[in-house]
Tab-separated table of C-alpha atoms and ligand atoms in Angstrom:
chain	number	residue	atom	x	y	z
A	1	MET	CA	121.908	-117.267	-23.017
A	2	SER	CA	121.308	-114.025	-21.428
A	3	ASP	CA	122.262	-113.328	-17.946
A	4	THR	CA	118.770	-113.313	-16.611
A	5	GLN	CA	118.520	-116.882	-18.091
A	6	THR	CA	121.988	-118.076	-16.525
A	7	PRO	CA	121.250	-119.717	-12.834
A	8	PHE	CA	122.962	-118.090	-10.009
A	9	ILE	CA	123.680	-121.447	-8.801
A	10	ARG	CA	122.912	-124.762	-10.673
A	11	CYS	CA	123.856	-128.158	-9.184
A	12	GLU	CA	124.136	-131.068	-11.996
A	13	ASN	CA	123.779	-134.456	-10.831
A	14	ILE	CA	125.541	-133.757	-7.524
A	15	SER	CA	125.858	-136.715	-5.013
A	16	ARG	CA	127.670	-136.614	-1.461
A	17	ILE	CA	128.905	-139.928	-0.135
A	18	PHE	CA	130.073	-140.223	3.506
A	19	GLU	CA	132.276	-143.410	4.331
A	20	LYS	CA	132.963	-144.579	7.634
A	21	LYS	CA	136.448	-146.507	7.641
A	22	LEU	CA	136.948	-149.527	10.056
A	23	ASP	CA	138.857	-149.131	13.126
A	24	PHE	CA	141.616	-151.652	13.849
A	25	ALA	CA	139.286	-153.891	15.808
A	26	SER	CA	136.734	-154.226	13.049
A	27	LYS	CA	139.679	-154.695	10.585
A	28	ALA	CA	141.181	-157.490	12.852
A	29	ALA	CA	137.464	-159.410	12.904
A	30	ARG	CA	137.191	-158.908	9.357
A	31	ALA	CA	140.431	-160.709	8.816
A	32	LEU	CA	139.235	-163.576	10.598
A	33	GLY	CA	136.079	-163.942	8.532
A	34	ALA	CA	133.644	-161.559	10.221
A	35	ASN	CA	131.133	-160.156	7.465
A	36	ILE	CA	131.906	-156.256	8.606
A	37	ASN	CA	132.074	-153.772	5.854
A	38	GLU	CA	132.773	-150.056	6.004
A	39	GLU	CA	129.707	-147.792	6.376
A	40	ARG	CA	128.527	-146.037	3.291
A	41	VAL	CA	126.084	-143.291	3.385
A	42	GLN	CA	124.900	-141.425	0.319
A	43	ALA	CA	123.749	-138.360	1.755
A	44	VAL	CA	122.822	-136.546	-1.340
A	45	ASP	CA	121.901	-138.611	-4.671
A	46	SER	CA	122.365	-137.437	-8.093
A	47	VAL	CA	120.443	-133.824	-7.304
A	48	ASP	CA	119.872	-131.342	-10.068
A	49	LEU	CA	118.767	-128.038	-8.641
A	50	HIS	CA	119.026	-124.307	-9.534
A	51	VAL	CA	118.462	-120.850	-8.665
A	52	MET	CA	117.756	-118.040	-10.732
A	53	PRO	CA	119.308	-114.654	-9.966
A	54	GLY	CA	117.163	-113.179	-7.416
A	55	GLU	CA	114.845	-116.042	-6.653
A	56	VAL	CA	114.357	-117.711	-3.217
A	57	VAL	CA	114.249	-121.505	-3.297
A	58	GLY	CA	113.010	-123.090	-0.191
A	59	LEU	CA	114.415	-126.480	0.050
A	60	VAL	CA	112.194	-128.701	2.474
A	61	GLY	CA	112.495	-132.165	3.836
A	62	GLU	CA	112.666	-134.165	7.142
A	63	SER	CA	115.870	-134.004	9.265
A	64	GLY	CA	118.283	-136.339	7.949
A	65	CYS	CA	117.110	-136.149	4.185
A	66	GLY	CA	120.520	-134.415	2.899
A	67	LYS	CA	119.312	-130.851	2.620
A	68	SER	CA	121.985	-129.373	4.876
A	69	THR	CA	124.433	-131.378	3.150
A	70	LEU	CA	123.324	-130.094	-0.262
A	71	GLY	CA	123.598	-126.446	1.228
A	72	ARG	CA	127.229	-126.989	2.491
A	73	MET	CA	128.285	-128.162	-1.233
A	74	ILE	CA	126.506	-125.294	-2.701
A	75	CYS	CA	128.361	-122.937	-0.283
A	76	GLY	CA	131.516	-124.764	-1.376
A	77	ILE	CA	132.353	-125.740	2.428
A	78	LEU	CA	131.750	-129.258	1.406
A	79	PRO	CA	133.340	-130.970	-1.689
A	80	GLN	CA	130.625	-133.129	-3.724
A	81	SER	CA	131.441	-136.722	-4.155
A	82	GLU	CA	130.275	-136.597	-7.874
A	83	GLY	CA	128.711	-134.193	-10.468
A	84	ASN	CA	129.297	-130.258	-10.804
A	85	ILE	CA	128.496	-126.837	-9.251
A	86	PHE	CA	127.880	-124.113	-11.619
A	87	TYR	CA	128.283	-120.219	-10.405
A	88	LYS	CA	127.016	-117.819	-12.733
A	89	GLY	CA	127.473	-120.344	-15.368
A	90	GLN	CA	130.761	-121.197	-14.452
A	91	ASN	CA	132.017	-124.791	-13.176
A	92	VAL	CA	133.314	-124.177	-9.638
A	93	ALA	CA	135.968	-127.096	-10.115
A	94	GLU	CA	137.558	-125.027	-12.789
A	95	MET	CA	137.480	-121.548	-11.087
A	96	ASN	CA	141.138	-120.036	-10.444
A	97	ALA	CA	141.871	-118.715	-6.859
A	98	LYS	CA	140.308	-115.240	-7.551
A	99	GLU	CA	137.358	-116.504	-8.902
A	100	LYS	CA	136.875	-119.517	-6.124
A	101	LEU	CA	137.278	-115.979	-3.436
A	102	ASP	CA	134.484	-114.221	-5.341
A	103	TYR	CA	132.319	-117.073	-5.326
A	104	ALA	CA	133.139	-117.639	-1.540
A	105	ILE	CA	132.464	-114.108	-0.585
A	106	ASN	CA	129.250	-113.660	-2.631
A	107	VAL	CA	127.585	-116.992	-1.403
A	108	GLN	CA	127.323	-116.731	2.334
A	109	MET	CA	125.759	-119.447	4.537
A	110	ILE	CA	123.645	-118.747	7.601
A	111	PHE	CA	123.439	-121.600	10.399
A	112	GLN	CA	120.690	-122.879	12.383
A	113	ASP	CA	122.568	-122.440	15.612
A	114	PRO	CA	123.739	-118.745	15.830
A	115	TYR	CA	125.459	-119.292	19.304
A	116	ALA	CA	127.457	-122.328	17.739
A	117	SER	CA	128.512	-120.503	14.799
A	118	LEU	CA	129.544	-117.457	16.793
A	119	ASN	CA	132.969	-116.988	18.350
A	120	PRO	CA	132.240	-116.386	22.125
A	121	ARG	CA	135.649	-114.694	22.608
A	122	LYS	CA	135.099	-112.003	19.957
A	123	ARG	CA	133.028	-109.133	20.496
A	124	VAL	CA	130.215	-108.280	17.920
A	125	LYS	CA	132.249	-105.412	16.282
A	126	ASP	CA	135.137	-108.277	15.356
A	127	ILE	CA	132.639	-110.646	14.412
A	128	ILE	CA	130.783	-108.450	12.016
A	129	GLY	CA	133.479	-106.137	10.923
A	130	GLU	CA	136.627	-108.389	10.464
A	131	ALA	CA	135.853	-109.703	7.125
A	132	PRO	CA	134.821	-106.447	5.305
A	133	LEU	CA	138.297	-104.999	6.194
A	134	TYR	CA	139.982	-108.136	5.419
A	135	HIS	CA	138.475	-108.291	1.983
A	136	GLY	CA	138.777	-104.397	1.330
A	137	LEU	CA	135.180	-103.532	1.513
A	138	THR	CA	136.045	-100.998	3.904
A	139	THR	CA	139.036	-99.137	5.358
A	140	LYS	CA	140.102	-98.871	8.858
A	141	LYS	CA	139.073	-95.189	8.929
A	142	GLU	CA	135.545	-95.877	7.769
A	143	SER	CA	135.093	-99.232	9.423
A	144	ASP	CA	132.994	-97.753	12.479
A	145	SER	CA	130.586	-96.241	10.392
A	146	TYR	CA	130.362	-99.289	8.292
A	147	LEU	CA	129.727	-101.481	11.339
A	148	THR	CA	126.946	-99.142	12.437
A	149	GLU	CA	125.376	-99.240	8.794
A	150	VAL	CA	125.541	-102.957	8.733
A	151	MET	CA	124.213	-103.417	12.389
A	152	GLU	CA	121.108	-101.095	11.703
A	153	MET	CA	120.428	-103.116	8.677
A	154	CYS	CA	120.245	-106.251	10.474
A	155	GLY	CA	118.147	-104.705	13.342
A	156	LEU	CA	121.239	-104.580	15.878
A	157	ASP	CA	121.836	-101.477	18.297
A	158	PRO	CA	125.211	-100.066	17.053
A	159	SER	CA	126.037	-99.089	20.812
A	160	PHE	CA	126.299	-103.085	21.699
A	161	GLN	CA	129.160	-103.626	19.147
A	162	ASN	CA	131.395	-104.321	22.227
A	163	ARG	CA	129.369	-106.847	23.541
A	164	TYR	CA	129.948	-110.832	23.407
A	165	PRO	CA	127.425	-113.181	21.818
A	166	HIS	CA	126.319	-114.586	25.415
A	167	GLN	CA	124.896	-111.105	26.389
A	168	PHE	CA	122.513	-111.142	23.358
A	169	SER	CA	119.021	-113.461	23.298
A	170	GLY	CA	118.913	-116.010	20.819
A	171	GLY	CA	116.906	-113.945	18.018
A	172	GLN	CA	119.796	-111.215	18.273
A	173	ARG	CA	122.407	-113.791	18.018
A	174	GLN	CA	120.771	-114.943	14.625
A	175	ARG	CA	120.693	-111.045	13.553
A	176	ILE	CA	124.425	-110.964	14.414
A	177	GLY	CA	124.972	-114.158	12.086
A	178	ILE	CA	122.877	-112.339	9.396
A	179	ALA	CA	125.130	-109.163	9.851
A	180	ARG	CA	128.142	-110.934	9.670
A	181	ALA	CA	127.351	-112.601	6.167
A	182	MET	CA	125.684	-109.372	5.083
A	183	ALA	CA	129.108	-107.311	5.966
A	184	VAL	CA	130.558	-108.990	2.823
A	185	LYS	CA	128.209	-107.638	0.640
A	186	PRO	CA	127.161	-111.163	-0.644
A	187	GLU	CA	124.712	-111.871	-3.789
A	188	CYS	CA	123.206	-114.820	-2.447
A	189	LEU	CA	122.424	-116.318	1.131
A	190	VAL	CA	122.264	-120.144	2.076
A	191	CYS	CA	119.972	-120.101	5.110
A	192	ASP	CA	120.021	-123.807	6.732
A	193	GLU	CA	117.476	-123.933	9.334
A	194	SER	CA	118.207	-120.233	10.194
A	195	VAL	CA	114.958	-119.916	12.262
A	196	ALA	CA	114.338	-123.286	13.518
A	197	ALA	CA	115.831	-122.822	16.968
A	198	LEU	CA	113.648	-119.465	17.754
A	199	ASP	CA	110.562	-119.082	19.248
A	200	VAL	CA	107.464	-118.765	16.770
A	201	SER	CA	107.209	-114.828	17.505
A	202	ILE	CA	110.906	-114.417	16.768
A	203	GLN	CA	110.779	-116.861	13.824
A	204	ALA	CA	108.587	-114.420	12.114
A	205	GLN	CA	110.986	-111.260	12.818
A	206	ILE	CA	113.776	-112.831	11.527
A	207	LEU	CA	111.696	-113.978	8.404
A	208	ASN	CA	110.690	-110.542	8.015
A	209	LEU	CA	114.278	-109.710	8.053
A	210	PHE	CA	115.140	-111.901	5.389
A	211	MET	CA	112.257	-110.605	2.934
A	212	ASP	CA	113.425	-107.155	3.772
A	213	LEU	CA	117.013	-107.915	3.006
A	214	ARG	CA	116.121	-109.626	-0.160
A	215	THR	CA	114.089	-106.919	-1.409
A	216	LYS	CA	116.681	-103.990	-0.719
A	217	HIS	CA	119.585	-105.907	-1.727
A	218	ASN	CA	118.035	-108.262	-4.795
A	219	LEU	CA	119.509	-111.313	-3.001
A	220	THR	CA	119.160	-114.625	-4.277
A	221	CYS	CA	118.479	-117.121	-1.558
A	222	LEU	CA	118.316	-121.000	-0.831
A	223	PHE	CA	116.220	-121.337	2.242
A	224	ILE	CA	116.673	-124.740	3.873
A	225	SER	CA	114.019	-125.789	6.301
A	226	HIS	CA	112.177	-128.882	7.696
A	227	ASP	CA	108.991	-126.924	8.002
A	228	LEU	CA	107.013	-125.696	4.688
A	229	GLY	CA	105.013	-123.496	6.501
A	230	VAL	CA	108.221	-121.508	7.152
A	231	VAL	CA	109.557	-121.651	3.587
A	232	GLU	CA	105.869	-120.713	2.309
A	233	HIS	CA	106.109	-117.057	2.620
A	234	ILE	CA	109.634	-116.349	1.809
A	235	SER	CA	110.100	-118.607	-1.149
A	236	ASP	CA	109.109	-118.148	-5.118
A	237	ARG	CA	109.898	-121.825	-5.730
A	238	ILE	CA	110.220	-124.980	-3.604
A	239	ALA	CA	112.275	-128.080	-3.953
A	240	VAL	CA	110.989	-131.041	-1.715
A	241	MET	CA	113.796	-133.496	-0.745
A	242	TYR	CA	113.532	-136.993	0.648
A	243	LEU	CA	116.563	-139.289	1.551
A	244	GLY	CA	119.175	-137.672	-0.522
A	245	ARG	CA	116.904	-136.929	-3.732
A	246	ILE	CA	114.836	-134.055	-4.913
A	247	VAL	CA	111.398	-135.403	-5.363
A	248	GLU	CA	109.278	-132.634	-6.472
A	249	SER	CA	109.759	-128.886	-7.429
A	250	ALA	CA	107.423	-126.383	-8.386
A	251	PRO	CA	106.335	-122.562	-7.960
A	252	VAL	CA	105.238	-121.923	-4.501
A	253	GLU	CA	101.530	-121.286	-5.091
A	254	ASP	CA	101.327	-124.454	-7.465
A	255	LEU	CA	102.675	-126.573	-4.822
A	256	PHE	CA	100.485	-125.461	-2.010
A	257	ASP	CA	97.477	-125.680	-4.361
A	258	ALA	CA	98.078	-128.937	-6.154
A	259	PRO	CA	100.896	-130.906	-4.567
A	260	PHE	CA	101.839	-133.887	-6.926
A	261	HIS	CA	104.066	-136.294	-5.163
A	262	PRO	CA	102.473	-138.146	-2.011
A	263	TYR	CA	105.368	-137.172	-0.154
A	264	THR	CA	104.825	-133.522	-0.577
A	265	GLN	CA	101.104	-133.796	0.110
A	266	ALA	CA	102.118	-135.874	3.236
A	267	LEU	CA	104.473	-132.801	4.377
A	268	LEU	CA	101.745	-130.305	3.510
A	269	ASN	CA	99.349	-132.281	5.585
A	270	GLU	CA	101.192	-131.437	8.770
A	271	VAL	CA	100.713	-127.565	7.786
A	272	PRO	CA	97.822	-125.908	9.525
A	273	ARG	CA	95.768	-124.175	6.679
A	274	LEU	CA	92.569	-122.549	7.001
A	275	ASP	CA	91.707	-122.916	3.292
A	276	LYS	CA	92.463	-126.668	2.907
A	277	ARG	CA	90.095	-128.001	5.615
A	278	ASP	CA	88.261	-130.096	3.051
A	279	VAL	CA	91.118	-131.660	1.418
A	280	GLU	CA	92.121	-135.186	2.280
A	281	PHE	CA	95.765	-136.034	1.755
A	282	SER	CA	97.360	-139.269	2.971
A	283	ALA	CA	99.051	-139.002	6.283
A	284	LEU	CA	102.913	-139.755	6.292
A	285	MET	CA	103.393	-142.965	7.907
A	286	GLY	CA	106.395	-144.290	9.753
A	287	GLU	CA	109.946	-143.050	10.139
A	288	ILE	CA	112.532	-141.611	7.480
A	289	PRO	CA	114.345	-145.154	6.489
A	290	SER	CA	118.285	-145.206	7.474
A	291	PRO	CA	120.081	-143.851	4.522
A	292	LEU	CA	122.764	-146.550	5.350
A	293	ASP	CA	120.280	-149.112	3.855
A	294	PRO	CA	117.781	-147.002	1.688
A	295	PRO	CA	114.766	-148.804	0.385
A	296	SER	CA	114.752	-149.977	-3.219
A	297	GLY	CA	113.105	-148.118	-6.349
A	298	CYS	CA	111.364	-145.293	-4.999
A	299	HIS	CA	113.022	-144.393	-1.715
A	300	PHE	CA	109.616	-143.216	-0.368
A	301	HIS	CA	107.732	-146.616	-1.303
A	302	PRO	CA	107.689	-148.026	2.425
A	303	ARG	CA	105.665	-145.057	3.482
A	304	CYS	CA	103.464	-143.992	0.413
A	305	ALA	CA	99.850	-144.666	0.469
A	306	HIS	CA	99.780	-144.864	-3.476
A	307	VAL	CA	102.783	-147.717	-3.750
A	308	MET	CA	102.600	-149.740	-6.833
A	309	ASP	CA	104.818	-153.101	-7.739
A	310	ILE	CA	106.928	-150.855	-9.972
A	311	CYS	CA	107.643	-148.479	-7.225
A	312	LYS	CA	109.931	-151.133	-5.200
A	313	LYS	CA	111.794	-152.007	-8.179
A	314	GLU	CA	112.507	-148.942	-10.191
A	315	GLU	CA	113.675	-145.674	-9.309
A	316	PRO	CA	111.309	-142.783	-10.676
A	317	GLN	CA	113.111	-140.482	-12.850
A	318	ARG	CA	112.552	-136.695	-12.878
A	319	ARG	CA	109.942	-135.474	-15.337
A	320	GLU	CA	108.212	-132.249	-16.192
A	321	ILE	CA	104.576	-132.934	-14.943
A	322	ALA	CA	103.563	-129.241	-15.806
A	323	PRO	CA	105.260	-126.305	-17.077
A	324	ASN	CA	108.029	-125.236	-14.566
A	325	ARG	CA	107.303	-128.317	-12.287
A	326	TYR	CA	109.189	-131.414	-11.755
A	327	ALA	CA	108.414	-134.812	-9.948
A	328	CYS	CA	109.878	-138.219	-9.475
A	329	CYS	CA	106.903	-140.608	-9.180
A	330	HIS	CA	105.584	-143.438	-11.202
A	331	LEU	CA	102.021	-142.067	-10.493
A	332	ASP	CA	100.266	-140.788	-13.841
A	333	SER	CA	100.389	-136.898	-13.769
A	334	LYS	CA	97.389	-136.447	-15.997
B	1	SF4	FE1	104.764	-143.480	-3.930
B	1	SF4	FE2	105.384	-144.985	-6.113
B	1	SF4	FE3	105.338	-142.351	-6.354
B	1	SF4	FE4	107.030	-143.493	-4.936
B	1	SF4	S1	107.080	-143.656	-7.039
B	1	SF4	S2	106.048	-141.766	-4.382
B	1	SF4	S3	105.944	-145.020	-3.741
B	1	SF4	S4	103.523	-143.864	-5.945
């Protein structure tokens, strides 16, 4: 397999389970016969996902579907409960300390709330400039010019380097978060709802910055969002997630032209589009069910307009419905 065929990141059957232990009172009540059990949430359920070098994959789904948990596992911030993550073909679990450091530097996460992720007591020059100095990407002598270069690359005025995060607007704070990540020269960004907290006009500016950085630095990107409209213009391929599972993945044009999975159709129905005025999609009914007690079979069945008997009993397996297109649904793809 040549390097262009080896995914930059590949998740193989990864799951993440969160367990809430019983407190003392609950344990005592259970000892006395109460039917109380530990809460167990499967936030991510047997996910296979890959991102090729230089590719931008949009990961979409409603709030609480597990997409942020998946992003955090891919960045190595959160360990997976099951399955494997491969970085440039190498299993992360089998890496030595030096390889793990290379992976941690090369795959950077950008968070939704730039204010919460920036240390309020640090000046911008330290927020952006500390890590490249620490990792030897610049020297003390050259750190000022390096900082200027990174700030300008991210649309920040270098003369503001002595300011604190609270002295910036929301959009500028997100640029500081992006500059902090770009300062260590990563090959991959995992952007978790990185424009969700911003006004629409500022969202467009930050999306333009991502597209610009992607082109100039040949970045690989996983762009996580609840909004299909946001990921459409930035992604090469889109993966749709529902209650911990990837239910459909396809190149962006294919997914928008002919969404296959009923959940993708319903999500698309919520994106205003001039060219789809005549298409009738099924509306998305009801709330996302609790991951504490997910529906049997296909998790989407209580909300699906095409539900069949089999959907309530059997979990649909991932299958190729067209070249480079995958879906988990019992509907016939013909
Ligand atoms: Fe709907 Fe059944 Fe497909 Fe699930 S498997 S999306 S319930 S048709």
